[in-house]
Coordinates of C-alpha atoms and ligand atoms in Angstrom, one line a residue:
M29 CA 0.0 0.0 0.0
S30 CA 1.4 3.4 -1.0
K31 CA 2.1 5.9 1.8
Y32 CA -0.8 8.4 2.4
S33 CA 0.3 11.8 1.2
I34 CA -1.7 15.0 0.7
K35 CA 1.2 17.0 -0.7
R36 CA -0.8 18.6 -3.6
S37 CA -3.7 19.4 -1.3
K38 CA -1.3 21.2 1.0
A39 CA 0.2 23.2 -1.9
L40 CA -3.3 24.2 -3.1
Y41 CA -4.4 25.2 0.3
E42 CA -1.3 27.5 0.5
Q43 CA -2.3 29.1 -2.8
A44 CA -6.0 29.4 -1.8
R45 CA -5.3 31.2 1.4
G46 CA -3.8 34.1 -0.6
V47 CA -6.9 34.8 -2.5
I48 CA -9.9 33.2 -0.6
P49 CA -10.6 34.1 3.1
G50 CA -9.3 31.1 5.1
G51 CA -8.6 29.3 1.8
V52 CA -12.2 28.0 1.5
N53 CA -15.6 29.1 0.3
S54 CA -17.4 27.8 3.3
P55 CA -15.8 27.7 6.8
V56 CA -16.3 24.1 8.0
R57 CA -14.3 22.9 5.0
A58 CA -11.1 24.4 6.5
F59 CA -10.8 21.6 9.1
K60 CA -10.1 24.2 11.8
S61 CA -11.9 22.3 14.5
V62 CA -10.3 19.0 13.7
G63 CA -6.8 20.2 12.9
G64 CA -4.7 19.5 9.8
D65 CA -5.1 20.9 6.3
P66 CA -8.2 20.6 4.2
I67 CA -8.2 18.1 1.4
F68 CA -8.8 19.4 -2.2
F69 CA -10.9 17.1 -4.3
K70 CA -11.0 16.7 -8.1
R71 CA -13.6 14.1 -8.8
A72 CA -16.2 11.7 -7.3
A73 CA -18.0 8.6 -8.5
G74 CA -20.7 6.5 -6.7
A75 CA -19.7 6.2 -3.1
F76 CA -16.2 7.6 -3.5
M77 CA -14.4 10.9 -3.7
Y78 CA -10.8 11.3 -5.1
D79 CA -8.4 14.0 -3.9
E80 CA -5.8 15.9 -5.8
D81 CA -3.1 13.4 -4.6
D82 CA -5.3 10.5 -5.9
N83 CA -6.3 9.2 -2.5
A84 CA -9.8 7.6 -2.5
Y85 CA -12.3 8.2 0.3
I86 CA -15.7 6.7 1.0
D87 CA -17.8 9.8 1.1
L88 CA -19.9 10.3 4.3
I89 CA -20.9 13.9 3.7
N90 CA -22.2 13.6 0.1
S91 CA -21.9 17.3 -0.4
W92 CA -23.6 17.9 2.9
G93 CA -26.7 16.0 1.8
P94 CA -27.5 16.6 -1.9
M95 CA -25.8 13.5 -3.4
I96 CA -28.4 11.0 -1.9
L97 CA -28.1 8.8 -5.1
G98 CA -24.3 8.9 -4.9
H99 CA -21.9 10.8 -7.2
G100 CA -22.4 10.9 -10.9
H101 CA -25.7 9.0 -11.0
A102 CA -26.4 8.2 -14.7
A103 CA -29.9 9.6 -14.9
V104 CA -28.9 12.9 -13.3
Q105 CA -25.8 13.2 -15.5
Q106 CA -27.9 12.5 -18.6
A107 CA -30.5 15.2 -17.6
V108 CA -27.8 17.8 -17.0
Q109 CA -26.0 17.0 -20.3
A110 CA -29.2 17.1 -22.3
A111 CA -30.3 20.4 -20.7
S112 CA -26.9 22.0 -21.2
Q113 CA -27.3 21.4 -25.0
H114 CA -30.1 24.0 -25.0
G115 CA -28.4 26.8 -23.1
F116 CA -27.4 27.5 -19.5
S117 CA -29.6 30.3 -18.3
F118 CA -32.4 32.4 -19.9
G119 CA -33.7 34.6 -17.1
T120 CA -37.2 33.7 -18.4
P121 CA -39.8 31.2 -17.3
T122 CA -39.3 27.6 -18.5
E123 CA -41.5 24.5 -18.5
I124 CA -39.2 22.4 -16.3
E125 CA -40.0 24.9 -13.4
I126 CA -43.6 23.9 -13.5
E127 CA -42.8 20.2 -13.6
M128 CA -40.4 20.7 -10.7
A129 CA -42.9 22.7 -8.6
R130 CA -45.6 20.1 -9.3
L131 CA -43.3 17.3 -8.1
V132 CA -42.4 19.2 -4.9
V133 CA -45.9 20.1 -3.9
E134 CA -47.0 16.5 -4.7
A135 CA -44.3 15.2 -2.3
V136 CA -44.9 17.7 0.4
P137 CA -48.6 18.2 0.9
S138 CA -48.3 21.1 3.3
M139 CA -46.9 23.1 0.4
D140 CA -49.6 24.4 -2.0
M141 CA -47.1 26.7 -3.8
V142 CA -43.3 26.8 -4.1
R143 CA -40.8 29.4 -5.1
M144 CA -37.4 28.3 -6.4
V145 CA -34.2 30.2 -5.2
N146 CA -30.5 29.4 -5.3
S147 CA -29.6 28.1 -1.8
G148 CA -31.0 27.1 1.6
T149 CA -29.9 30.4 3.0
E150 CA -32.1 32.3 0.4
A151 CA -35.0 30.0 1.1
T152 CA -35.0 30.6 4.9
M153 CA -34.4 34.4 4.6
S154 CA -37.2 34.7 2.1
A155 CA -39.6 32.5 4.1
V156 CA -39.1 34.6 7.2
R157 CA -39.7 37.8 5.2
V158 CA -42.9 36.4 3.8
A159 CA -44.1 35.3 7.3
R160 CA -43.4 38.8 8.5
G161 CA -45.3 40.4 5.6
Y162 CA -48.2 38.0 6.1
T163 CA -48.5 38.5 9.9
G164 CA -47.5 42.1 10.0
R165 CA -45.2 41.2 12.9
D166 CA -41.4 41.4 13.3
K167 CA -40.1 38.9 15.8
L168 CA -38.8 35.4 15.1
I169 CA -38.2 32.5 17.4
K170 CA -35.4 30.2 16.5
F171 CA -33.7 27.4 18.5
A172 CA -30.1 27.4 19.9
G173 CA -28.0 25.2 17.7
C174 CA -30.3 25.2 14.8
Y175 CA -28.7 26.7 11.7
H176 CA -30.7 28.2 8.8
G177 CA -28.0 29.5 6.6
H178 CA -26.2 32.8 7.1
G179 CA -29.0 35.3 6.9
D180 CA -28.5 38.0 9.6
S181 CA -31.6 37.0 11.6
F182 CA -30.3 33.4 12.0
L183 CA -26.7 34.1 13.2
I184 CA -27.8 34.2 16.8
A185 CA -27.0 31.1 18.8
A186 CA -26.4 29.4 15.4
G187 CA -25.3 25.8 14.8
S188 CA -23.1 24.4 12.0
G189 CA -19.9 26.4 11.2
A190 CA -20.9 29.2 13.6
M191 CA -21.0 26.7 16.5
T192 CA -17.9 24.9 15.2
F193 CA -15.9 28.1 15.3
G194 CA -17.4 29.4 18.6
V195 CA -19.1 32.4 17.0
P196 CA -22.7 31.5 17.3
N197 CA -23.5 35.3 17.4
S198 CA -21.7 36.7 14.4
P199 CA -20.2 40.3 14.4
G200 CA -21.9 42.3 11.6
V201 CA -25.4 41.4 12.7
T202 CA -27.0 44.6 13.9
Q203 CA -28.4 44.9 17.4
G204 CA -31.8 45.6 15.9
T205 CA -31.8 42.3 14.0
A206 CA -30.6 40.5 17.1
R207 CA -33.4 42.0 19.1
D208 CA -36.0 40.6 16.8
T209 CA -34.6 37.1 17.0
L210 CA -35.7 35.2 20.2
I211 CA -33.9 32.1 21.2
A212 CA -35.3 28.9 22.8
P213 CA -33.6 25.6 23.7
F214 CA -34.5 22.8 21.3
N215 CA -36.9 20.3 22.7
D216 CA -38.1 22.7 25.4
L217 CA -41.8 23.5 24.6
Q218 CA -42.4 25.3 27.9
A219 CA -39.6 27.8 27.1
V220 CA -41.2 28.6 23.7
K221 CA -44.6 29.1 25.4
E222 CA -43.0 31.5 27.8
L223 CA -41.4 33.5 24.9
V224 CA -44.6 33.7 23.0
A225 CA -46.5 34.8 26.1
A226 CA -43.8 37.5 26.9
N227 CA -44.0 38.8 23.3
E228 CA -47.8 38.5 22.7
G229 CA -48.9 39.5 19.3
E230 CA -45.3 40.2 18.1
V231 CA -44.0 36.9 16.9
A232 CA -44.3 36.4 13.2
A233 CA -42.7 32.9 12.9
I234 CA -41.1 30.0 14.7
I235 CA -38.4 28.4 12.5
L236 CA -36.7 25.1 13.2
E237 CA -35.0 22.1 11.8
P238 CA -37.6 19.5 12.7
V239 CA -34.7 17.1 13.1
T240 CA -31.5 19.0 13.5
G241 CA -28.4 18.3 11.5
N242 CA -26.5 21.4 12.3
M243 CA -25.6 20.7 15.9
G244 CA -25.3 17.1 14.9
V245 CA -28.4 14.9 14.5
V246 CA -30.9 15.6 17.3
R247 CA -34.4 14.2 17.1
P248 CA -37.4 16.1 18.5
L249 CA -38.8 14.6 21.7
P250 CA -42.4 13.2 21.4
G251 CA -44.9 16.0 21.6
F252 CA -42.4 18.8 20.8
L253 CA -43.4 19.4 17.2
E254 CA -47.0 18.8 18.0
G255 CA -46.8 21.3 20.8
L256 CA -45.3 23.9 18.5
R257 CA -48.0 23.3 15.9
Q258 CA -50.7 23.9 18.5
L259 CA -49.0 27.0 19.9
C260 CA -48.6 28.5 16.4
D261 CA -52.3 27.9 15.7
E262 CA -53.4 29.5 18.9
A263 CA -51.1 32.6 18.6
G264 CA -51.4 33.1 14.8
I265 CA -47.7 32.4 14.3
V266 CA -46.3 30.9 11.1
L267 CA -44.6 27.6 11.7
I268 CA -41.6 27.2 9.4
F269 CA -39.8 23.9 9.0
D270 CA -36.3 24.2 7.6
E271 CA -36.1 20.9 5.7
V272 CA -33.0 21.9 3.7
M273 CA -31.3 18.9 5.1
T274 CA -34.2 16.6 5.8
G275 CA -36.4 17.3 2.8
F276 CA -36.5 14.3 0.4
R277 CA -33.9 12.7 2.7
L278 CA -35.6 11.2 5.7
A279 CA -38.7 10.3 3.6
W280 CA -40.1 11.3 0.2
G281 CA -42.2 14.0 2.1
G282 CA -39.4 14.9 4.4
A283 CA -39.3 15.0 8.2
Q284 CA -42.9 16.3 8.3
E285 CA -44.2 13.1 6.6
L286 CA -42.1 10.9 8.9
L287 CA -43.1 12.7 12.1
G288 CA -46.6 13.5 11.1
V289 CA -46.6 17.3 11.8
Q290 CA -47.4 19.8 9.1
P291 CA -45.8 23.3 9.1
D292 CA -47.3 26.4 7.5
M293 CA -44.1 26.9 5.4
T294 CA -41.2 24.7 4.4
C295 CA -37.7 25.5 3.2
L296 CA -35.9 23.1 1.0
G297 CA -32.5 22.9 -0.7
K298 CA -29.7 20.3 -1.2
I299 CA -31.4 17.2 -2.7
I300 CA -33.8 19.3 -4.8
G301 CA -30.9 20.6 -6.7
G302 CA -29.3 17.1 -7.3
G303 CA -25.9 18.7 -6.6
M304 CA -26.6 22.1 -8.3
P305 CA -27.2 25.3 -6.3
V306 CA -30.9 25.3 -5.5
G307 CA -33.2 26.2 -2.7
A308 CA -36.9 26.5 -2.4
Y309 CA -39.6 27.8 0.0
G310 CA -43.3 27.3 0.0
G311 CA -46.3 26.6 2.0
K312 CA -50.0 27.4 2.3
R313 CA -51.5 29.2 -0.7
E314 CA -52.8 32.1 1.4
I315 CA -49.3 32.8 2.7
M316 CA -47.4 32.2 -0.6
E317 CA -49.9 34.6 -2.3
Y318 CA -48.0 37.3 -0.5
V319 CA -44.9 36.7 -2.6
S320 CA -44.2 39.2 -5.4
P321 CA -45.4 39.6 -8.2
Q322 CA -48.7 38.1 -6.8
G323 CA -48.3 39.9 -3.5
P324 CA -46.3 42.6 -1.9
V325 CA -43.4 40.8 -0.3
Y326 CA -40.4 41.2 -2.7
Q327 CA -38.0 38.4 -3.5
A328 CA -36.2 37.7 -6.8
G329 CA -33.2 36.1 -8.4
T330 CA -31.4 36.1 -11.8
L331 CA -30.6 32.4 -11.6
S332 CA -33.7 31.3 -9.7
G333 CA -35.2 28.2 -11.4
N334 CA -32.1 27.9 -13.6
P335 CA -32.8 25.2 -16.2
I336 CA -29.8 23.1 -15.6
A337 CA -30.3 23.1 -11.9
M338 CA -34.0 22.3 -12.4
H339 CA -33.2 19.4 -14.6
A340 CA -30.7 18.0 -12.2
G341 CA -33.1 18.3 -9.3
F342 CA -36.0 16.9 -11.3
A343 CA -34.0 13.9 -12.3
T344 CA -32.9 13.3 -8.7
L345 CA -36.4 13.5 -7.3
S346 CA -37.8 11.4 -10.1
Q347 CA -35.2 8.7 -9.3
L348 CA -36.1 8.8 -5.6
K349 CA -39.8 8.5 -6.5
A350 CA -39.3 5.7 -8.9
E351 CA -37.2 3.5 -6.7
P352 CA -39.5 1.6 -4.2
G353 CA -37.9 1.0 -0.8
I354 CA -35.0 3.4 -1.3
Y355 CA -35.6 5.2 2.0
E356 CA -35.9 1.9 3.9
R357 CA -32.6 0.7 2.3
L358 CA -30.9 4.0 3.1
E359 CA -32.0 3.7 6.7
A360 CA -31.0 0.0 6.9
T361 CA -27.5 0.9 5.8
T362 CA -27.3 3.7 8.3
R363 CA -28.5 1.6 11.2
Q364 CA -26.0 -1.1 10.3
L365 CA -23.3 1.5 10.5
T366 CA -24.5 3.1 13.7
A367 CA -25.0 -0.2 15.5
G368 CA -21.5 -1.3 14.5
I369 CA -19.9 2.0 15.5
A370 CA -21.7 2.0 18.9
A371 CA -20.5 -1.5 19.6
I372 CA -16.9 -0.6 18.7
C373 CA -17.1 2.5 21.0
T374 CA -18.5 0.3 23.8
E375 CA -15.8 -2.3 23.4
N376 CA -13.2 0.4 23.7
G377 CA -14.8 2.1 26.6
I378 CA -15.4 5.4 24.7
P379 CA -18.2 7.5 26.0
H380 CA -20.6 8.1 23.2
S381 CA -24.2 8.5 22.0
I382 CA -25.6 8.4 18.5
G383 CA -28.3 10.7 17.1
Q384 CA -29.9 9.1 14.0
L385 CA -33.0 9.3 11.9
G386 CA -33.3 7.8 8.3
S387 CA -30.0 8.3 6.5
M388 CA -28.5 11.0 8.8
F389 CA -26.5 10.4 11.9
T390 CA -24.0 11.9 14.3
L391 CA -21.6 10.0 16.7
F392 CA -21.5 12.3 19.7
F393 CA -18.6 11.9 22.1
R394 CA -20.8 12.2 25.1
Q395 CA -22.3 9.4 27.0
E396 CA -25.7 11.0 27.6
Q397 CA -28.2 11.5 24.8
V398 CA -27.9 14.9 23.1
L399 CA -31.3 16.7 23.1
N400 CA -30.2 20.3 22.6
F401 CA -27.4 22.8 22.0
E402 CA -26.1 22.7 25.6
H403 CA -25.7 18.9 25.4
A404 CA -24.1 19.1 22.0
S405 CA -21.6 21.8 23.3
D406 CA -20.7 19.4 26.1
C407 CA -19.3 16.8 23.7
D408 CA -15.6 15.9 23.7
T409 CA -14.5 17.7 20.5
N410 CA -10.9 16.6 20.9
A411 CA -12.0 13.0 20.8
F412 CA -14.0 13.8 17.7
A413 CA -10.9 15.5 16.1
T414 CA -8.8 12.4 16.7
F415 CA -11.5 10.1 15.4
F416 CA -11.9 12.3 12.3
K417 CA -8.2 12.3 11.5
R418 CA -7.8 8.5 12.0
M419 CA -10.8 7.8 9.7
L420 CA -9.5 10.2 7.0
R421 CA -6.1 8.4 6.9
Q422 CA -8.0 5.2 6.3
G423 CA -10.0 6.6 3.4
V424 CA -13.3 7.6 5.1
Y425 CA -14.4 11.2 4.7
L426 CA -16.5 12.3 7.7
P427 CA -17.9 15.8 8.3
P428 CA -15.0 17.8 9.7
S429 CA -16.9 18.9 12.8
Q430 CA -18.7 17.3 15.8
F431 CA -21.6 19.6 15.1
E432 CA -22.6 18.2 11.7
A433 CA -24.4 15.2 10.3
V434 CA -23.2 12.2 8.3
F435 CA -25.3 11.8 5.1
I436 CA -25.5 8.3 3.7
S437 CA -25.9 7.8 -0.1
A438 CA -27.6 5.0 -1.9
A439 CA -24.2 4.2 -3.5
I440 CA -22.9 2.9 -0.1
G441 CA -23.4 -0.8 -0.2
P442 CA -22.3 -3.8 1.9
N443 CA -18.6 -3.5 0.8
E444 CA -18.4 0.1 1.8
T445 CA -20.2 -0.5 5.0
D446 CA -17.7 -3.2 5.9
R447 CA -14.8 -0.9 5.0
I448 CA -16.2 1.9 7.1
L449 CA -16.6 -0.3 10.2
Q450 CA -13.2 -1.8 9.7
A451 CA -11.7 1.7 9.6
C452 CA -13.7 2.6 12.7
R453 CA -12.3 -0.5 14.5
H454 CA -8.7 0.7 13.7
A455 CA -9.5 4.3 14.6
L456 CA -11.0 3.5 18.0
D457 CA -8.9 0.5 19.0
G458 CA -7.6 1.1 22.5
G459 CA -9.5 4.3 22.9
L460 CA -9.0 7.9 21.8
Ligands
HOZ507 N1 -22.9 24.7 6.5 C1 -22.9 23.5 5.8 C2 -23.2 22.3 6.6 N2 -24.1 22.5 7.7 C3 -21.5 23.3 5.2 C4 -21.4 23.7 3.8 C5 -20.1 23.5 3.2 O1 -19.1 23.8 3.8 O2 -20.0 23.1 2.0

């Protein structure tokens, strides 16, 4: 076996740092919380990614979720190639946008109408603006450790990279914006009730990841989502589910289908672009009719509904719809991995707990179950960093932060599962 080297990645990182802040276009990629230099990749196929030094890795981030079918799926590749023959962007309406919108509202019954944008961040920012326009109220309730992209209102007690780098409240967010964002602990319905009561008639929306991925995978406790639904109904608040990660991943109809609670608005991204930059927000007709040009709430985008991105997303969704049992298979693979990893941790006396639902999971280095931001913050991040580096050396690419989720793709089969568990056994042998 040839010696593991990342010489070319190191050289590229050096160059990148001169012209790109921190050398990366999204902070978590820089490996700051796990140590070492980021790896630069040049290609991916199926379950694998290949770096600039020709090392192969089993991909456990799958572009942070979108590549649910694995890399370079034939149907998606064909759709993109065919669409690109006809032009890249028109800035006009196209038929594929209608087909895409129909497929999304068919899959997610709480959405009567949907607007395509270019990222999850745009989707959440726009959804909150619409909720404010619709209710005529300013305040927003979000949950500590939930991450909804980098819109100003959301960078208060934010998860994901903000949590990874210890800046959950970003400089640059005005005090006025911060004042309008109220924070509650995830899974604490009573705290939300108290916030709503203390701000009576002022709260426009409650936004949350129904199953979090951005402080690691944390499931809602029984009754939490149902309680929020009831509270929003009673207080005239718009309930927004950020399903950018969970939409079309946990089930065809997302977390809301799996958990049986319907929001007023839903934000989507990742999988609906099939690997292209796409986001979407939608919901009840009476709310979405507030969106310009039908209504007064402005939101626009030159590349929104881009034909190549729509074709990539449509092909991905069509594939998911056409493949019976795909979600069950994804979950079975995930459970096989989590059961194996938990057993290896136990054998080696490593304190751990696992958050998992469908094909998303996080191995937390904390013995007690993680239910909220405070618990997630209590994890042993040094142990995670060691685990991450050992797995990387053995060709398994994990998310480079304790506060993120593993995303399993359909391309990960029994061989890859065995290889991941074998790498895990080596990485955890004798403890961390
Ligand atoms: N914030 C993304 C995951 N929660 C990471 C995006 C990226 O670095 O590509």
